[in-house]
Amino acid sequence: MRKKLIVGNWKMNGSLAANAALLESLRQGLAGDCKAGVAVAVPAAYLAQAQAELAGSVIAVAAQDVSQHEAGAYTGELSAAMLQDFGVRYTLVGHSERRQYHGETDAVVALKALAALAKGITPIVCVGETLAEREAGQTEQVVKRQLAAVIQQVGHCVSELVVAYEPVWAIGTGKTASPEQAQAVHAVLRAQLAAASEQAGQMVLLYGGSMNAGNAAQLLAQADIDGGLVGGASLKAADFLSIIAAAQ
Ligand code: 13P
């Protein structure tokens, strides 16, 4: 049995005061027995706050992005070593918003995954098709191309990845992929991973895109859906806690 993992992606939201309240509510809500893994991907400016406020809790700190470079003249970027300094356990790489607004290519995303792994940080590799690509029947081809670039780059470390399927048309739109649609893509991704790693059966595959307290249980009941990457609903403690409860 794979352990479920629920990751909140706060995106560019929060403030010192709001984060303190949210993290405290999450800590309290998860003070009992928590069978699922939980992490929050906070804006980089708040990594130190998250590290301090989540010390000793079951909630891991995650970053939303990492540089593919080790160090040097890369203004505005954060290296994996810097994330490591703040106790970061996971980092997203290749979120569709990074691909769309920052021009991140499959090759750059693959290098970011490699940079994270080199510092012992688990990359959560995000893949997903746009609505136009889905309508053109290209879903499989797109997600396989995105994942293949990372598999090729990380070599024997494939099994250390977490993969998140996030259909772009489902992100922040309130339109969730149906459990069957999501499972179908997850099965494709698992098969692709199986061709690269004997450990594919133990790897964690997340679904993201308008996951909420109402639809989480059904999505998480699918054979190859091992958790969620949650945007909007991770900003409200009660909603995020309900999703975590659905994963147990
Ligand atoms: P929403 O849950 O707000 O649709 O965002 C999903 C997402 O992009 C998580 O990374």
Short mmCIF file of N, CA and C and ligand atoms in Angstrom, two decimals, residues 9 11 92 95 97 166 170-173 208-211 229-233, ligand 1:
data_model
loop_
_atom_site.label_atom_id
_atom_site.label_comp_id
_atom_site.label_asym_id
_atom_site.label_seq_id
_atom_site.Cartn_x
_atom_site.Cartn_y
_atom_site.Cartn_z
N ASN A 9 -0.43 23.79 -2.25
CA ASN A 9 0.38 24.76 -3.00
C ASN A 9 -0.27 26.12 -2.80
N LYS A 11 0.75 28.91 -3.76
CA LYS A 11 1.02 29.85 -4.86
C LYS A 11 1.44 31.21 -4.27
N LEU A 92 8.14 21.71 -5.75
CA LEU A 92 7.47 21.56 -7.03
C LEU A 92 8.49 21.87 -8.12
N HIS A 95 5.61 23.36 -12.46
CA HIS A 95 4.19 23.69 -12.34
C HIS A 95 3.75 24.40 -13.62
N GLU A 97 2.04 26.89 -14.13
CA GLU A 97 2.16 28.37 -14.09
C GLU A 97 3.60 28.81 -14.34
N GLU A 166 -1.53 17.45 -13.29
CA GLU A 166 -2.40 18.61 -13.13
C GLU A 166 -2.87 19.08 -14.50
N ALA A 170 -8.00 22.33 -15.46
CA ALA A 170 -8.68 22.08 -14.18
C ALA A 170 -8.12 22.95 -13.06
N ILE A 171 -7.05 23.69 -13.35
CA ILE A 171 -6.38 24.45 -12.29
C ILE A 171 -7.09 25.78 -12.05
N GLY A 172 -7.61 25.94 -10.85
CA GLY A 172 -8.23 27.20 -10.45
C GLY A 172 -9.52 27.50 -11.20
N THR A 173 -10.06 26.52 -11.89
CA THR A 173 -11.25 26.77 -12.71
C THR A 173 -12.52 26.20 -12.07
N GLY A 208 -3.81 17.02 -9.23
CA GLY A 208 -4.07 18.41 -8.85
C GLY A 208 -4.95 19.08 -9.88
N GLY A 209 -5.79 19.99 -9.41
CA GLY A 209 -6.69 20.73 -10.30
C GLY A 209 -8.07 20.74 -9.69
N SER A 210 -8.35 21.85 -8.96
CA SER A 210 -9.67 22.02 -8.32
C SER A 210 -10.05 20.87 -7.40
N MET A 211 -9.04 20.26 -6.76
CA MET A 211 -9.38 19.27 -5.73
C MET A 211 -9.94 20.01 -4.53
N LEU A 229 -2.38 17.49 -5.04
CA LEU A 229 -1.65 18.77 -5.02
C LEU A 229 -2.74 19.83 -5.09
N VAL A 230 -2.92 20.49 -3.97
CA VAL A 230 -4.12 21.29 -3.75
C VAL A 230 -3.78 22.77 -3.74
N GLY A 231 -4.42 23.54 -4.60
CA GLY A 231 -4.18 24.98 -4.64
C GLY A 231 -5.14 25.72 -3.72
N GLY A 232 -6.18 26.29 -4.31
CA GLY A 232 -7.11 27.15 -3.57
C GLY A 232 -7.60 26.56 -2.25
N ALA A 233 -7.95 25.29 -2.25
CA ALA A 233 -8.52 24.69 -1.04
C ALA A 233 -7.47 24.49 0.06
P1 13P B 1 -6.35 24.62 -7.63
O1 13P B 1 -6.52 23.54 -6.59
O2 13P B 1 -6.57 26.00 -7.10
O3 13P B 1 -7.10 24.31 -8.87
O4 13P B 1 -4.79 24.59 -8.03
C1 13P B 1 -4.22 23.39 -8.38
C2 13P B 1 -2.76 23.59 -8.48
O5 13P B 1 -2.27 24.23 -9.41
C3 13P B 1 -1.91 23.03 -7.44
O6 13P B 1 -0.57 23.08 -7.78
#
